[in-house]
Coordinates of C-alpha atoms in Angstrom, one line a residue:
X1 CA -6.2 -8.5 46.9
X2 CA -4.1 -11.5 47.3
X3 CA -6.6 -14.2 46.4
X4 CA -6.1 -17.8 45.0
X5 CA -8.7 -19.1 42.7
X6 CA -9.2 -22.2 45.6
X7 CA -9.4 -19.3 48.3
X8 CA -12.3 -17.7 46.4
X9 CA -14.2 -21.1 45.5
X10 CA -13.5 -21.8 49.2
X11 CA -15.7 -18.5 50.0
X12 CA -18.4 -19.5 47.8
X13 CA -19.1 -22.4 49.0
X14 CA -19.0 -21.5 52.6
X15 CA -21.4 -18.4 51.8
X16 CA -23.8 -20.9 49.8
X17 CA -23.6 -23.4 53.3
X18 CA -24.3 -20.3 56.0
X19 CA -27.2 -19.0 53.5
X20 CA -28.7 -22.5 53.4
X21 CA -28.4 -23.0 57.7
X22 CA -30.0 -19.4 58.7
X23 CA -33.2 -18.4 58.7
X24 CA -35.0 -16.3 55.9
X25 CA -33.8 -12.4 57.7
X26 CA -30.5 -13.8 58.4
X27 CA -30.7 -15.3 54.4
X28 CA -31.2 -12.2 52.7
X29 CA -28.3 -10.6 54.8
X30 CA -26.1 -13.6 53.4
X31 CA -27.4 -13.2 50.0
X32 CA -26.4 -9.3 49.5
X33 CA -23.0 -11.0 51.1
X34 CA -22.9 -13.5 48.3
X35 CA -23.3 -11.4 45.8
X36 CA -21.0 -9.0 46.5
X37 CA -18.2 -11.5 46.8
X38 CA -19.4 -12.8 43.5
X39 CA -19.1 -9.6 41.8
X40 CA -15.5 -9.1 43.7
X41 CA -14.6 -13.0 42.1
X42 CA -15.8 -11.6 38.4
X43 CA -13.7 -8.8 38.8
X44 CA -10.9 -10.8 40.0
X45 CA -11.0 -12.9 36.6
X46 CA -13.1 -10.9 34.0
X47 CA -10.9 -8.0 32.2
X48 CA -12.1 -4.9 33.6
X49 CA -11.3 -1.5 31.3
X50 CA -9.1 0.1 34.1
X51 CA -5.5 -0.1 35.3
X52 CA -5.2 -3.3 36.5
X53 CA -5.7 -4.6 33.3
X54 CA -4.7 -1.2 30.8
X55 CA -1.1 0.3 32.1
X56 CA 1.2 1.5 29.5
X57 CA 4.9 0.3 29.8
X58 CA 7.1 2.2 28.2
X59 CA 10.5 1.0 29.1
X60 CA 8.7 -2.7 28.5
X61 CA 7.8 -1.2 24.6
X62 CA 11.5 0.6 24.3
X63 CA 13.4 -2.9 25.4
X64 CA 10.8 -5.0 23.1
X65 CA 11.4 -2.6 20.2
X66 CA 15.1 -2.8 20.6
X67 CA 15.0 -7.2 21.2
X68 CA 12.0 -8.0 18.6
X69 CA 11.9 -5.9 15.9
X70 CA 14.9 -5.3 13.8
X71 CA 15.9 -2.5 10.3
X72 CA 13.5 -0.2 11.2
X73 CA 14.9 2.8 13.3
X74 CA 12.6 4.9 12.2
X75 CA 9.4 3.2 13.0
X76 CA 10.6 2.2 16.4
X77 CA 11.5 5.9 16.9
X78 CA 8.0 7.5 16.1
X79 CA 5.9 4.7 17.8
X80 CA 7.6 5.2 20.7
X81 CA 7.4 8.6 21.1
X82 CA 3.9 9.2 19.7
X83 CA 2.7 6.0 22.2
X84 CA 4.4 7.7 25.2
X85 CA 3.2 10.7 24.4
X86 CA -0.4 9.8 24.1
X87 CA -0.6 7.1 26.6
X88 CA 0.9 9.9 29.2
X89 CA -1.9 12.6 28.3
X90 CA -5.0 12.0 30.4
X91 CA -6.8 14.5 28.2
X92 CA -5.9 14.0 24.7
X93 CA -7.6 16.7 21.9
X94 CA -8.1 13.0 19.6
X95 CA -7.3 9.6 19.3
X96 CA -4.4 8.2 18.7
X97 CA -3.9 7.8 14.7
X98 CA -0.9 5.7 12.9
X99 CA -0.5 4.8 9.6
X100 CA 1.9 1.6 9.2
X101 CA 3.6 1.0 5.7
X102 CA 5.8 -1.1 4.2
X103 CA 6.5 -4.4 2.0
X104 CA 5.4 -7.7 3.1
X105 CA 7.4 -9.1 6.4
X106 CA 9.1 -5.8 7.8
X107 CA 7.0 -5.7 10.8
X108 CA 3.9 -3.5 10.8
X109 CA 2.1 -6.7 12.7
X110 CA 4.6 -7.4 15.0
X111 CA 4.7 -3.3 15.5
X112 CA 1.0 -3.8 16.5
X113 CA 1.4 -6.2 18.7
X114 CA 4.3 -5.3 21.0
X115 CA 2.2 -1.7 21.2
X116 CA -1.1 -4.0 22.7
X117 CA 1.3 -6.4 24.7
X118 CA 2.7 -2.8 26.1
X119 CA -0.7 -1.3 26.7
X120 CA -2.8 -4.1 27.7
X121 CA -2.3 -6.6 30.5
X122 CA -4.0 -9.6 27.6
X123 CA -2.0 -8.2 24.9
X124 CA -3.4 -9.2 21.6
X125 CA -6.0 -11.8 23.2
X126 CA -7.6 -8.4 25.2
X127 CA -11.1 -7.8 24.7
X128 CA -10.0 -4.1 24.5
X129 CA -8.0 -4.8 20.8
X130 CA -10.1 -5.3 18.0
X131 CA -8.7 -6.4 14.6
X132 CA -10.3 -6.0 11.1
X133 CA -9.1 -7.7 8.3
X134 CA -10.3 -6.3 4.7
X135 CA -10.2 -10.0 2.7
X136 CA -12.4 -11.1 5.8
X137 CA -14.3 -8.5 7.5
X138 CA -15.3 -6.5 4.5
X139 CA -14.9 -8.8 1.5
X140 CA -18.0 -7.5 -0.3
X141 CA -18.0 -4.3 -2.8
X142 CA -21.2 -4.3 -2.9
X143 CA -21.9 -4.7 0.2
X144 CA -19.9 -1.5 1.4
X145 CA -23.2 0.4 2.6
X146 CA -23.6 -2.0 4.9
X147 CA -20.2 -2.7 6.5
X148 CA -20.0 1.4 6.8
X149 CA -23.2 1.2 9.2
X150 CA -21.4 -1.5 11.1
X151 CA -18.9 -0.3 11.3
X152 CA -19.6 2.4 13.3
X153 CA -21.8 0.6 15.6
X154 CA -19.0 -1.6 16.1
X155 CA -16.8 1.3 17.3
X156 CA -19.0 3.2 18.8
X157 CA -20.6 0.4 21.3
X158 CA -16.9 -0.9 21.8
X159 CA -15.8 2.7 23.0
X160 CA -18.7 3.3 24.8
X161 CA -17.4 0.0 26.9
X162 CA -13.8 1.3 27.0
X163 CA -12.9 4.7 26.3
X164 CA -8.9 3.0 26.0
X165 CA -9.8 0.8 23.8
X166 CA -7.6 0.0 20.2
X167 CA -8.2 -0.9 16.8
X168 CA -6.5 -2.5 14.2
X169 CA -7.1 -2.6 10.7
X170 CA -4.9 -5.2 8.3
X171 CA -4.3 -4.8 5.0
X172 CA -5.6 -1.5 4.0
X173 CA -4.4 -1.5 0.8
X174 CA -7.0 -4.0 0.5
X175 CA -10.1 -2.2 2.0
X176 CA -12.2 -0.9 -0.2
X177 CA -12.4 3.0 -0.6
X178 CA -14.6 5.0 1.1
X179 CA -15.3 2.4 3.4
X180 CA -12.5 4.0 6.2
X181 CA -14.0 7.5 5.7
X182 CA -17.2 6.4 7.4
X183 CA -15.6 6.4 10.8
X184 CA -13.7 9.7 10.0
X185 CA -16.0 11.2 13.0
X186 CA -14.9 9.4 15.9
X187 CA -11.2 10.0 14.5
X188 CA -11.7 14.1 14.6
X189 CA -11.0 17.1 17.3
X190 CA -14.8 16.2 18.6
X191 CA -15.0 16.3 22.7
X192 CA -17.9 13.7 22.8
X193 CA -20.4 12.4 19.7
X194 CA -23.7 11.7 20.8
X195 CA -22.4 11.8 24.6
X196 CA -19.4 9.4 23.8
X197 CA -15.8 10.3 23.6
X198 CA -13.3 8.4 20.9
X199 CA -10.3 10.3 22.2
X200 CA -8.7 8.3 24.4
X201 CA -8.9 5.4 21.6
X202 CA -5.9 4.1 19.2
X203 CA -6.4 3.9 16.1
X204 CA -3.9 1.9 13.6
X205 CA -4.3 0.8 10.0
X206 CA -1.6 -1.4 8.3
X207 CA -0.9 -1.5 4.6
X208 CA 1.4 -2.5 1.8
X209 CA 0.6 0.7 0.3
X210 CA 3.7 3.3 -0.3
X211 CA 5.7 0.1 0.2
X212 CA 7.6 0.8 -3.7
X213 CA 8.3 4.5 -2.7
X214 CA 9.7 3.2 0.6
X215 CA 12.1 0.7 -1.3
X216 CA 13.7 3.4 -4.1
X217 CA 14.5 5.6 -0.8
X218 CA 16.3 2.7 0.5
X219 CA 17.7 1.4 -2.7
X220 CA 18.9 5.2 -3.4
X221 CA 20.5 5.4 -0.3
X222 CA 22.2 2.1 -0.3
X223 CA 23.6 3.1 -4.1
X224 CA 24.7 5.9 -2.7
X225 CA 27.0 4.1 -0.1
X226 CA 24.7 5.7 2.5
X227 CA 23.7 3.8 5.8
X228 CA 20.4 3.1 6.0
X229 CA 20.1 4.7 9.6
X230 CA 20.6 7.8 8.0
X231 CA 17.5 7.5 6.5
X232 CA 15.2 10.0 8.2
X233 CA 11.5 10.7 8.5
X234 CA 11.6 13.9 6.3
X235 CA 13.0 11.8 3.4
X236 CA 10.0 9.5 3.6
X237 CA 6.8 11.2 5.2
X238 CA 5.3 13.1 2.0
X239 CA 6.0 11.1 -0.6
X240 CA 4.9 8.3 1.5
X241 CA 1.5 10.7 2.0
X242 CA 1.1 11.2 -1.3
X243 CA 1.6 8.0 -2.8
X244 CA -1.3 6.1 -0.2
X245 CA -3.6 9.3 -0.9
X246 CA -3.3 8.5 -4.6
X247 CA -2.9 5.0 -4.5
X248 CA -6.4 3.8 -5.9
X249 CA -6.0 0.4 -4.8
X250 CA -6.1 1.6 -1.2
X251 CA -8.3 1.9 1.2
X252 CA -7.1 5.5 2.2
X253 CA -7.2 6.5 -1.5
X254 CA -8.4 10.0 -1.4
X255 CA -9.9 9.7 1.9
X256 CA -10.9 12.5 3.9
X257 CA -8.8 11.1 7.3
X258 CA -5.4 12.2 5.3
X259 CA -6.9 14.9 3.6
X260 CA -8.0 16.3 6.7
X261 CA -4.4 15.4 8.7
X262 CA -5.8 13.6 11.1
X263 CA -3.9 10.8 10.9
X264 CA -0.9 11.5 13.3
X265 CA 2.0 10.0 11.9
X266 CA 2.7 7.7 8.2
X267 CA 5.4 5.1 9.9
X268 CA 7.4 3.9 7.3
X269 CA 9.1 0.4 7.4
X270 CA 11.8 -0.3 5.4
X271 CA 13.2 -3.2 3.4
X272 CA 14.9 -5.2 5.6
X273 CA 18.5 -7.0 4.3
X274 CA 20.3 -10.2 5.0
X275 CA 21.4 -9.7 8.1
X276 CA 18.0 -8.5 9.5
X277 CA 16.6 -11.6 8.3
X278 CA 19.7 -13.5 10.4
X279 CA 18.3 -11.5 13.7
X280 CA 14.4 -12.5 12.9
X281 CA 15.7 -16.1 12.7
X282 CA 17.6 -16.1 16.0
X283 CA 14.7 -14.0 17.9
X284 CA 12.5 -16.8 16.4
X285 CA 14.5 -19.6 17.5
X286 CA 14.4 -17.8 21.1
X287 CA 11.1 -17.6 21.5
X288 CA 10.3 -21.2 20.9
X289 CA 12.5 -21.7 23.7
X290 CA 15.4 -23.5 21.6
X291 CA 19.5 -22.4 21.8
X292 CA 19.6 -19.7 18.9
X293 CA 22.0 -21.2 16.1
X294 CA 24.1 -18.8 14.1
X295 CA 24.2 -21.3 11.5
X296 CA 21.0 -22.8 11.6
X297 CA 19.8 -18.7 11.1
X298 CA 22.6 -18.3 8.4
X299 CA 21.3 -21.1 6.8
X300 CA 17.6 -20.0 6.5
X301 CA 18.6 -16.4 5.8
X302 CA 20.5 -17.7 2.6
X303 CA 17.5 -19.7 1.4
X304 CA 15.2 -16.6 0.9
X305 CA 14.8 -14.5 -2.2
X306 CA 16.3 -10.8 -2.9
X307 CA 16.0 -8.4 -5.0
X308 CA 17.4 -6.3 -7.0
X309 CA 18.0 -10.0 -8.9
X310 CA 22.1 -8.9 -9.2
X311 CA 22.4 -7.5 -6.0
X312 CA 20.4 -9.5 -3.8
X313 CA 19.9 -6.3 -1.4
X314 CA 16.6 -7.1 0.1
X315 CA 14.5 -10.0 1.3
X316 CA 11.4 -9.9 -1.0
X317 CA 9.3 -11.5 2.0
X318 CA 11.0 -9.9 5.0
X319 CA 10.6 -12.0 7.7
X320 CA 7.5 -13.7 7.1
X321 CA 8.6 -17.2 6.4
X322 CA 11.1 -17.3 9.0
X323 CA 8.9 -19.1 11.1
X324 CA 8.5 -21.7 8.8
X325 CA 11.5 -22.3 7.6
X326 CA 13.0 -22.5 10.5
X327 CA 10.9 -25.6 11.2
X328 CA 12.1 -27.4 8.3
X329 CA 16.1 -26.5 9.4
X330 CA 15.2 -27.5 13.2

């Protein structure tokens, strides 16, 4: 349907004039009319949980993994495939399950994103992607009872609306523990709970958690005179595993969704270095619609901190005051 928002108002109003000249036989008639072509203009602009609104693109999430997020061939590797994979199964066993980690500003929320922007026609703004955040959704201990209960219901009335829907849950290593157990249910091999399936939902938590074992792989490595890119999975994935199950400052500390394996993959994201940051900076600069300036990125790349202190291998923020910075040098 090829319909301008004027073309539509244009069709109400005529409806509301015929309704208002014929008689009360002839009204009713024009009223079931009227209706219908309301409900056909609030599916035009109201988000509707099928494909017109929820269509994976994979080449779109391949070319925006390879233009927006930079250091982290590994993550971009296992997010794509396990995305594809899922997103091209019309009858998955369970939901979708990943596990982001990493240090501060290496991606894991701009790895979000591009999956939503890739999935859902409203990206991040889609009334299908819901985001928790621990500090602000779930800030009281002693409250955990309660946010468990509500927890569910939030996910189980959500589904229930949209089988395809996502959730996203920021800094887990801030969550308190237990509280991510309580929707372990909806996360299992179940075909339906109480008549409602989870298994065509996403499922991604995002932590700073495992971020230290992360780093000494990548510091080892680069000691070694290795290339980072030949850091693999294998090196990573079980100490990574390990190190959140045991981490008691995380909300997945001895939880029952690792314990169990049903979380699908732990995507690590490694530190990234100076010349990642120099990328970041030039993306950024792109996407505010300005001439990207080697120099201007050089410039804001050299003004962040690194660590080890006498090597100056890593940005100790990543990217994550790129943004501003740039700002300041623009």
């Amino acid at each position: 349907m090829n319909l301008t928002y004027r073309h539509l108002v244009l069709c109400v109003s005529v409806a509301g004039v015929l309704v208002n000249a014929f008689d009360p036989f002839t009204t009713t008639v024009f009223v079931g009319v009227g209706a219908a072509l309301g409900r056909t203009i609030y599916r035009y602009f109201q988000e509707s949980c099928n494909a017109e609104w929820i269509a994976f693109n994979a080449t779109g999430l391949h070319a925006d993994l390879e233009l927006k997020l930079f250091g982290q061939h590994i993550a971009s590797r296992i997010v794509l495939k396990a995305v594809s994979g899922f997103m091209s199964n019309n009858n998955p066993k369970k939901p979708l399950v990943l596990s982001l980690h990493g240090w501060t500003g290496t991606g894991k929320n701009l790895m979000s994103k591009l999956i939503a922007e890739n999935i859902y026609k409203e990206g991040m703004d889609s009334s299908f992607v819901h985001v928790f955040t621990s500090e602000l959704h779930f800030p009281h201990a002693q409250q955990i009872e309660t946010y468990k209960s509500e927890l569910q219901r939030w996910i189980k009335g959500n589904i229930t609306n949209c089988a395809q829907s996502m959730f996203i849950f920021d800094e887990m290593d801030k969550m308190h523990p237990g509280l991510i157990d309580s929707i372990k249910p909806y996360l299992d091999y179940y075909d339906k709970l109480d008549g409602v399936s989870y298994r065509k939902a996403i499922f991604i938590f995002l932590s700073n958690a495992g971020g230290i074992d992360i780093i000494e792989t990548a510091l080892e490595f680069w000691r070694d005179g290795r290339q980072r890119e030949e850091i693999q999975l294998k090196d990573l994935e079980t100490s990574l595993s390990l190190s959140v199950f045991n981490n008691k400052q995380s909300g997945l500390w001895h939880t029952s969704l690792i314990d169990k394996n049903l979380v699908d993959f732990f995507v690590p994201f490694l530190p990234l270095e100076y010349k990642h940051v120099v990328l970041c900076a030039m993306a950024e600069m792109k996407a505010k619609g300005t001439e990207p300036d080697q120099s201007v990125a050089d410039q804001v790349a050299k003004d962040l901190v690194y660590f080890p202190k006498t090597e100056r291998v890593f940005s100790v923020k990543g990217c994550k005051t790129v943004e501003s910075k740039l700002d300041y040098y623009t």
